[in-house]
PDB file of C-alpha atoms in Angstrom:
ATOM      1  CA  UNK D  29     -12.083   5.600 -20.058  1.00 48.00           C
ATOM      2  CA  UNK D  30      -8.885   7.627 -19.940  1.00 45.00           C
ATOM      3  CA  UNK D  31      -9.891   9.179 -16.419  1.00 49.00           C
ATOM      4  CA  UNK D  32     -10.474   5.340 -15.303  1.00 43.00           C
ATOM      5  CA  UNK D  33      -7.295   4.238 -16.701  1.00 46.00           C
ATOM      6  CA  UNK D  34      -5.284   7.249 -15.053  1.00 49.00           C
ATOM      7  CA  UNK D  35      -6.954   6.346 -11.700  1.00 48.00           C
ATOM      8  CA  UNK D  36      -5.938   2.449 -12.000  1.00 45.00           C
ATOM      9  CA  UNK D  37      -2.678   3.410 -12.913  1.00 48.00           C
ATOM     10  CA  UNK D  38      -2.177   5.616  -9.667  1.00 49.00           C
ATOM     11  CA  UNK D  39      -3.698   3.249  -7.689  1.00 50.00           C
ATOM     12  CA  UNK D  40      -1.460   0.234  -8.714  1.00 48.00           C
ATOM     13  CA  UNK D  41       1.546   2.652  -8.368  1.00 50.00           C
ATOM     14  CA  UNK D  42       0.702   3.287  -4.662  1.00 53.00           C
ATOM     15  CA  UNK D  43      -0.558  -0.144  -3.527  1.00 55.00           C
ATOM     16  CA  UNK D  44       0.941  -2.089  -5.983  1.00 52.00           C
ATOM     17  CA  UNK D  45       3.811  -1.040  -4.277  1.00 45.00           C
ATOM     18  CA  UNK D  46       2.160  -0.488  -1.429  1.00 46.00           C
ATOM     19  CA  UNK D  47       0.840 -10.341  -2.808  1.00 35.00           C
ATOM     20  CA  UNK D  48       0.149 -12.638  -0.599  1.00 34.00           C
ATOM     21  CA  UNK D  49       3.326 -14.816   0.368  1.00 33.00           C
ATOM     22  CA  UNK D  50       1.524 -17.106   2.706  1.00 34.00           C
ATOM     23  CA  UNK D  51       3.194 -19.171   5.500  1.00 37.00           C
ATOM     24  CA  UNK D  52       4.154 -22.991   4.439  1.00 38.00           C
ATOM     25  CA  UNK D  53       1.634 -25.312   5.194  1.00 41.00           C
ATOM     26  CA  UNK D  54       1.297 -26.655   8.609  1.00 42.00           C
ATOM     27  CA  UNK D  55      -0.652 -29.589  10.335  1.00 42.00           C
ATOM     28  CA  UNK D  56      -3.644 -27.320  11.299  1.00 53.00           C
ATOM     29  CA  UNK D  57      -4.879 -24.859   9.258  1.00 59.00           C
ATOM     30  CA  UNK D  58      -5.266 -20.744  10.113  1.00 73.00           C
ATOM     31  CA  UNK D  59      -7.852 -19.990  12.419  1.00 83.00           C
ATOM     32  CA  UNK D  60      -9.533 -16.475  13.424  1.00 79.00           C
ATOM     33  CA  UNK D  61      -7.069 -14.300  14.994  1.00 84.00           C
ATOM     34  CA  UNK D  62      -7.911 -13.126  18.756  1.00 83.00           C
ATOM     35  CA  UNK D  63      -9.781 -10.271  18.869  1.00 86.00           C
ATOM     36  CA  UNK D  64     -10.453 -10.450  14.905  1.00 92.00           C
ATOM     37  CA  UNK D  65      -9.277  -6.889  12.879  1.00 94.00           C
ATOM     38  CA  UNK D  66      -9.420  -4.847  16.168  1.00 94.00           C
ATOM     39  CA  UNK D  67      -6.499  -7.301  17.372  1.00 94.00           C
ATOM     40  CA  UNK D  68      -4.552  -7.484  14.431  1.00 95.00           C
ATOM     41  CA  UNK D  69      -4.460  -3.641  14.410  1.00 95.00           C
ATOM     42  CA  UNK D  70      -3.599  -2.826  17.781  1.00 93.00           C
ATOM     43  CA  UNK D  71       0.180  -2.882  17.508  1.00 92.00           C
ATOM     44  CA  UNK D  72      -0.125  -0.612  14.153  1.00 92.00           C
ATOM     45  CA  UNK D  73      -2.135   2.195  16.615  1.00 89.00           C
ATOM     46  CA  UNK D  74       1.038   2.402  18.466  1.00 89.00           C
ATOM     47  CA  UNK D  75       3.518   3.073  15.629  1.00 90.00           C
ATOM     48  CA  UNK D  76       4.836   6.418  15.014  1.00 92.00           C
ATOM     49  CA  UNK D  77       6.546   5.697  12.045  1.00 93.00           C
ATOM     50  CA  UNK D  78       8.863   3.361   9.822  1.00 93.00           C
ATOM     51  CA  UNK D  79      11.033   2.790   7.073  1.00 96.00           C
ATOM     52  CA  UNK D  80      11.157  -0.382   5.072  1.00 96.00           C
ATOM     53  CA  UNK D  81      12.315  -1.907   1.706  1.00 97.00           C
ATOM     54  CA  UNK D  82      10.313  -3.774  -0.860  1.00 97.00           C
ATOM     55  CA  UNK D  83      10.545  -5.715  -3.926  1.00 98.00           C
ATOM     56  CA  UNK D  84       7.325  -5.502  -6.178  1.00 97.00           C
ATOM     57  CA  UNK D  85       6.371  -7.718  -9.046  1.00 96.00           C
ATOM     58  CA  UNK D  86       3.402  -7.084 -11.388  1.00 92.00           C
ATOM     59  CA  UNK D  87       2.132  -9.630 -13.365  1.00 89.00           C
ATOM     60  CA  UNK D  88       0.141  -8.322 -16.463  1.00 86.00           C
ATOM     61  CA  UNK D  89      -1.657 -10.319 -18.722  1.00 80.00           C
ATOM     62  CA  UNK D  90      -0.703  -8.950 -21.694  1.00 81.00           C
ATOM     63  CA  UNK D  91       2.929  -9.420 -20.700  1.00 81.00           C
ATOM     64  CA  UNK D  92       5.133 -12.851 -20.468  1.00 83.00           C
ATOM     65  CA  UNK D  93       7.315 -11.922 -17.424  1.00 87.00           C
ATOM     66  CA  UNK D  94       6.411  -9.675 -14.513  1.00 87.00           C
ATOM     67  CA  UNK D  95       7.527  -6.361 -14.058  1.00 92.00           C
ATOM     68  CA  UNK D  96       9.742  -5.864 -11.061  1.00 96.00           C
ATOM     69  CA  UNK D  97      10.132  -2.573  -9.227  1.00 96.00           C
ATOM     70  CA  UNK D  98      12.463  -2.517  -5.949  1.00 97.00           C
ATOM     71  CA  UNK D  99      12.384   0.545  -3.495  1.00 97.00           C
ATOM     72  CA  UNK D 100      11.548   1.949  -0.142  1.00 97.00           C
ATOM     73  CA  UNK D 101       8.744   3.196   1.950  1.00 97.00           C
ATOM     74  CA  UNK D 102       8.674   5.476   5.075  1.00 96.00           C
ATOM     75  CA  UNK D 103       5.382   6.135   7.175  1.00 96.00           C
ATOM     76  CA  UNK D 104       4.963   9.028   9.565  1.00 95.00           C
ATOM     77  CA  UNK D 105       1.823   8.285  11.821  1.00 93.00           C
ATOM     78  CA  UNK D 106      -1.157   8.727  11.251  1.00 91.00           C
ATOM     79  CA  UNK D 107      -1.352   9.661   7.317  1.00 91.00           C
ATOM     80  CA  UNK D 108       1.734   9.946   5.557  1.00 95.00           C
ATOM     81  CA  UNK D 109       3.329   7.846   3.568  1.00 96.00           C
ATOM     82  CA  UNK D 110       6.330   8.135   0.912  1.00 96.00           C
ATOM     83  CA  UNK D 111       6.813   5.534  -1.493  1.00 96.00           C
ATOM     84  CA  UNK D 112       9.758   5.830  -3.716  1.00 96.00           C
ATOM     85  CA  UNK D 113      10.945   3.300  -6.757  1.00 96.00           C
ATOM     86  CA  UNK D 114      14.502   3.615  -7.125  1.00 95.00           C
ATOM     87  CA  UNK D 115      14.840   0.861  -9.940  1.00 95.00           C
ATOM     88  CA  UNK D 116      14.200   0.095 -13.116  1.00 95.00           C
ATOM     89  CA  UNK D 117      12.522   3.950 -13.476  1.00 94.00           C
ATOM     90  CA  UNK D 118      12.963   6.095 -10.372  1.00 95.00           C
ATOM     91  CA  UNK D 119       9.559   7.667  -9.195  1.00 95.00           C
ATOM     92  CA  UNK D 120       7.943   8.817  -5.794  1.00 96.00           C
ATOM     93  CA  UNK D 121       4.741   9.048  -4.635  1.00 95.00           C
ATOM     94  CA  UNK D 122       3.582  11.063  -1.279  1.00 95.00           C
ATOM     95  CA  UNK D 123       0.492  10.652   0.015  1.00 93.00           C
ATOM     96  CA  UNK D 124      -0.996  13.053   2.741  1.00 89.00           C
ATOM     97  CA  UNK D 125      -4.501  13.545   3.615  1.00 83.00           C
ATOM     98  CA  UNK D 126      -6.425  14.622   0.993  1.00 79.00           C
ATOM     99  CA  UNK D 127      -3.284  14.925  -1.375  1.00 86.00           C
ATOM    100  CA  UNK D 128      -1.234  12.961  -3.545  1.00 91.00           C
ATOM    101  CA  UNK D 129       2.246  14.336  -4.858  1.00 93.00           C
ATOM    102  CA  UNK D 130       3.831  12.550  -7.901  1.00 93.00           C
ATOM    103  CA  UNK D 131       7.535  12.957  -8.770  1.00 94.00           C
ATOM    104  CA  UNK D 132       8.598  10.679 -12.086  1.00 93.00           C
ATOM    105  CA  UNK D 133      10.532  11.475 -15.681  1.00 91.00           C
ATOM    106  CA  UNK D 134       7.945  14.049 -16.342  1.00 92.00           C
ATOM    107  CA  UNK D 135       8.571  16.151 -13.403  1.00 92.00           C
ATOM    108  CA  UNK D 136       6.317  16.782 -10.060  1.00 93.00           C
ATOM    109  CA  UNK D 137       2.675  17.317  -9.407  1.00 92.00           C
ATOM    110  CA  UNK D 138      -0.089  17.461  -7.167  1.00 90.00           C
ATOM    111  CA  UNK D 139      -3.542  15.548  -7.632  1.00 83.00           C
ATOM    112  CA  UNK D 140      -6.564  16.409  -5.475  1.00 78.00           C
ATOM    113  CA  UNK D 141      -7.425  12.569  -4.889  1.00 77.00           C
ATOM    114  CA  UNK D 142     -10.976  13.354  -2.628  1.00 72.00           C
ATOM    115  CA  UNK D 143     -12.820  13.750  -5.892  1.00 76.00           C
ATOM    116  CA  UNK D 144     -11.679  10.419  -7.007  1.00 77.00           C
ATOM    117  CA  UNK D 145     -14.178   8.341  -4.970  1.00 83.00           C
ATOM    118  CA  UNK D 146     -13.492   4.826  -5.082  1.00 87.00           C
ATOM    119  CA  UNK D 147      -9.903   5.077  -6.189  1.00 83.00           C
ATOM    120  CA  UNK D 148      -9.315   7.291  -3.294  1.00 86.00           C
ATOM    121  CA  UNK D 149     -10.677   4.529  -0.855  1.00 90.00           C
ATOM    122  CA  UNK D 150      -8.002   2.151  -2.669  1.00 89.00           C
ATOM    123  CA  UNK D 151      -5.157   4.790  -2.247  1.00 87.00           C
ATOM    124  CA  UNK D 152      -5.657   4.967   1.486  1.00 90.00           C
ATOM    125  CA  UNK D 153      -6.407   1.370   2.212  1.00 93.00           C
ATOM    126  CA  UNK D 154      -2.603   0.515   3.232  1.00 92.00           C
ATOM    127  CA  UNK D 155      -2.704   3.780   5.351  1.00 92.00           C
ATOM    128  CA  UNK D 156      -5.888   2.458   7.269  1.00 94.00           C
ATOM    129  CA  UNK D 157      -4.055  -0.787   8.224  1.00 95.00           C
ATOM    130  CA  UNK D 158      -0.662   1.108   9.244  1.00 93.00           C
ATOM    131  CA  UNK D 159      -2.787   3.706  11.279  1.00 93.00           C
ATOM    132  CA  UNK D 160      -4.558   0.978  12.821  1.00 94.00           C
ATOM    133  CA  UNK D 161      -8.072   2.248  11.490  1.00 95.00           C
ATOM    134  CA  UNK D 162     -10.366  -0.631  11.741  1.00 95.00           C
ATOM    135  CA  UNK D 163     -13.633   1.862  11.384  1.00 96.00           C
ATOM    136  CA  UNK D 164     -12.770   2.794   7.621  1.00 95.00           C
ATOM    137  CA  UNK D 165     -11.518  -0.734   6.777  1.00 96.00           C
ATOM    138  CA  UNK D 166     -15.020  -1.980   8.148  1.00 97.00           C
ATOM    139  CA  UNK D 167     -16.857   0.899   6.215  1.00 96.00           C
ATOM    140  CA  UNK D 168     -15.187  -0.150   2.844  1.00 96.00           C
ATOM    141  CA  UNK D 169     -14.189  -3.583   3.059  1.00 97.00           C
ATOM    142  CA  UNK D 170     -15.746  -7.388   3.945  1.00 97.00           C
ATOM    143  CA  UNK D 171     -12.760  -8.670   6.033  1.00 96.00           C
ATOM    144  CA  UNK D 172     -11.783 -12.118   6.484  1.00 96.00           C
ATOM    145  CA  UNK D 173      -8.977 -12.395   9.141  1.00 95.00           C
ATOM    146  CA  UNK D 174      -6.889 -15.644   9.880  1.00 95.00           C
ATOM    147  CA  UNK D 175      -3.727 -16.553  11.949  1.00 93.00           C
ATOM    148  CA  UNK D 176      -1.228 -19.268  12.085  1.00 92.00           C
ATOM    149  CA  UNK D 177       1.966 -19.599  13.846  1.00 89.00           C
ATOM    150  CA  UNK D 178       1.897 -15.749  15.014  1.00 88.00           C
ATOM    151  CA  UNK D 179       1.481 -14.867  11.559  1.00 95.00           C
ATOM    152  CA  UNK D 180      -1.851 -12.948  10.609  1.00 96.00           C
ATOM    153  CA  UNK D 181      -3.764 -12.518   7.008  1.00 96.00           C
ATOM    154  CA  UNK D 182      -6.076  -9.746   6.119  1.00 97.00           C
ATOM    155  CA  UNK D 183      -8.168 -10.599   2.817  1.00 97.00           C
ATOM    156  CA  UNK D 184      -9.727  -7.142   2.025  1.00 97.00           C
ATOM    157  CA  UNK D 185     -13.053  -7.390  -0.375  1.00 98.00           C
ATOM    158  CA  UNK D 186     -14.832  -4.141  -1.478  1.00 97.00           C
ATOM    159  CA  UNK D 187     -18.346  -3.263  -0.412  1.00 97.00           C
ATOM    160  CA  UNK D 188     -19.122  -0.591  -3.022  1.00 95.00           C
ATOM    161  CA  UNK D 189     -19.665  -2.012  -6.490  1.00 95.00           C
ATOM    162  CA  UNK D 190     -17.975   1.095  -7.444  1.00 94.00           C
ATOM    163  CA  UNK D 191     -14.456   0.118  -5.915  1.00 95.00           C
ATOM    164  CA  UNK D 192     -15.144  -3.493  -6.776  1.00 95.00           C
ATOM    165  CA  UNK D 193     -14.614  -2.568 -10.556  1.00 94.00           C
ATOM    166  CA  UNK D 194     -11.308  -1.439 -10.026  1.00 93.00           C
ATOM    167  CA  UNK D 195      -9.995  -3.784  -7.131  1.00 95.00           C
ATOM    168  CA  UNK D 196     -11.073  -7.666  -6.635  1.00 97.00           C
ATOM    169  CA  UNK D 197      -9.401  -7.763  -3.446  1.00 97.00           C
ATOM    170  CA  UNK D 198      -6.346  -6.983  -1.158  1.00 97.00           C
ATOM    171  CA  UNK D 199      -4.582  -9.539   0.887  1.00 97.00           C
ATOM    172  CA  UNK D 200      -1.962  -8.566   3.459  1.00 97.00           C
ATOM    173  CA  UNK D 201       0.033 -10.755   5.872  1.00 97.00           C
ATOM    174  CA  UNK D 202       2.374  -9.684   8.482  1.00 95.00           C
ATOM    175  CA  UNK D 203       2.992 -10.460  12.264  1.00 94.00           C
ATOM    176  CA  UNK D 204       2.611  -8.060  15.156  1.00 93.00           C
ATOM    177  CA  UNK D 205       3.176  -4.701  13.430  1.00 92.00           C
ATOM    178  CA  UNK D 206       5.347  -5.871  10.712  1.00 93.00           C
ATOM    179  CA  UNK D 207       3.535  -6.056   7.534  1.00 94.00           C
ATOM    180  CA  UNK D 208       5.608  -8.680   5.088  1.00 96.00           C
ATOM    181  CA  UNK D 209       3.432  -8.824   2.269  1.00 97.00           C
ATOM    182  CA  UNK D 210       0.724  -7.133   0.323  1.00 97.00           C
ATOM    183  CA  UNK D 211      -1.133  -8.531  -2.797  1.00 97.00           C
ATOM    184  CA  UNK D 212      -3.703  -6.335  -5.249  1.00 96.00           C
ATOM    185  CA  UNK D 213      -5.765  -8.207  -7.616  1.00 96.00           C
ATOM    186  CA  UNK D 214      -7.208  -5.483  -9.633  1.00 94.00           C
ATOM    187  CA  UNK D 215     -10.664  -5.355 -11.620  1.00 93.00           C
ATOM    188  CA  UNK D 216      -9.309  -6.666 -14.883  1.00 91.00           C
ATOM    189  CA  UNK D 217      -7.244  -9.661 -13.080  1.00 93.00           C
ATOM    190  CA  UNK D 218      -3.707  -8.430 -13.002  1.00 94.00           C
ATOM    191  CA  UNK D 219      -1.936  -8.871  -9.984  1.00 95.00           C
ATOM    192  CA  UNK D 220       0.550  -6.900  -8.031  1.00 95.00           C
ATOM    193  CA  UNK D 221       2.692  -8.528  -5.339  1.00 95.00           C
ATOM    194  CA  UNK D 222       4.874  -6.926  -2.987  1.00 97.00           C
ATOM    195  CA  UNK D 223       7.115  -8.205  -0.513  1.00 97.00           C
ATOM    196  CA  UNK D 224       8.515  -6.006   2.402  1.00 97.00           C
ATOM    197  CA  UNK D 225      11.980  -6.564   3.985  1.00 96.00           C
ATOM    198  CA  UNK D 226      14.260  -4.654   6.578  1.00 95.00           C
ATOM    199  CA  UNK D 227      11.476  -2.953   8.376  1.00 93.00           C
ATOM    200  CA  UNK D 228      12.505  -0.359  11.125  1.00 94.00           C
ATOM    201  CA  UNK D 229       9.760   0.384  13.245  1.00 88.00           C
ATOM    202  CA  UNK D 230      12.062   3.108  15.316  1.00 88.00           C
ATOM    203  CA  UNK D 231      12.273   5.290  12.276  1.00 86.00           C
ATOM    204  CA  UNK D 232      11.152   8.636  13.013  1.00 90.00           C
ATOM    205  CA  UNK D 233      10.338  11.438  10.132  1.00 92.00           C
ATOM    206  CA  UNK D 234       9.687  15.047  10.398  1.00 91.00           C
ATOM    207  CA  UNK D 235       8.347  17.172   6.854  1.00 92.00           C
ATOM    208  CA  UNK D 236      11.968  18.068   6.134  1.00 94.00           C
ATOM    209  CA  UNK D 237      12.974  14.609   6.045  1.00 94.00           C
ATOM    210  CA  UNK D 238      10.111  12.894   4.095  1.00 94.00           C
ATOM    211  CA  UNK D 239      10.624  15.775   1.512  1.00 93.00           C
ATOM    212  CA  UNK D 240      14.359  14.954   1.139  1.00 93.00           C
ATOM    213  CA  UNK D 241      13.220  11.113   1.014  1.00 94.00           C
ATOM    214  CA  UNK D 242      10.670  12.062  -1.748  1.00 94.00           C
ATOM    215  CA  UNK D 243      13.168  14.204  -3.620  1.00 91.00           C
ATOM    216  CA  UNK D 244      16.202  11.767  -3.045  1.00 83.00           C
ATOM    217  CA  UNK D 245      16.778   9.054  -6.110  1.00 71.00           C
ATOM    218  CA  UNK D 246      18.528   6.696  -3.467  1.00 63.00           C
ATOM    219  CA  UNK D 247      19.859   8.105  -0.192  1.00 51.00           C
ATOM    220  CA  UNK D 248      17.257   7.804   2.702  1.00 53.00           C
ATOM    221  CA  UNK D 249      16.572  10.591   5.045  1.00 55.00           C
TER     222      UNK D 249
END
């Protein structure tokens, strides 16, 4: 039970960062996107990297008010992402292939997530989108897509019962290669909603810059 709780906390930290704020009502409802999942992900496959700010609200049943985190994310294609929380409690997570590095008030540590099965899939899920990896998304999720007014929406529902125990669904909304929001509803019914702003798709990062961003409190690379 303690191990499962630890996995849930890490997964929420990675993705609850990295909510579905849908477009306002329109005369006609959303329709399936041209090209489906592959069409939505095609612009992401061309990304070399980006930086973006976020505001995350965690709505936990036992708390009267949501927990709010603010911070930034940098992405280096195809499979590296650093998510840094600046307030209220500074922390950072650096995702690399087969590895997650965490920095928080207790210090820094590396975690081998390849042994975690479903939790590892959850941690990697946003990266599957950012890298345009339709094959991995289809392998692990049942996918619903829709488009309205140039805005696309992906709803990802776990296929494997083991993953469904810790995740009910992910909903990602965006346009082109710009993610606008992410919703994570976990297995207990708690909801994490994140809005992204200030996206810079021209951002480029080398390993030294990623390390600097991971270490920094506020300064960006």
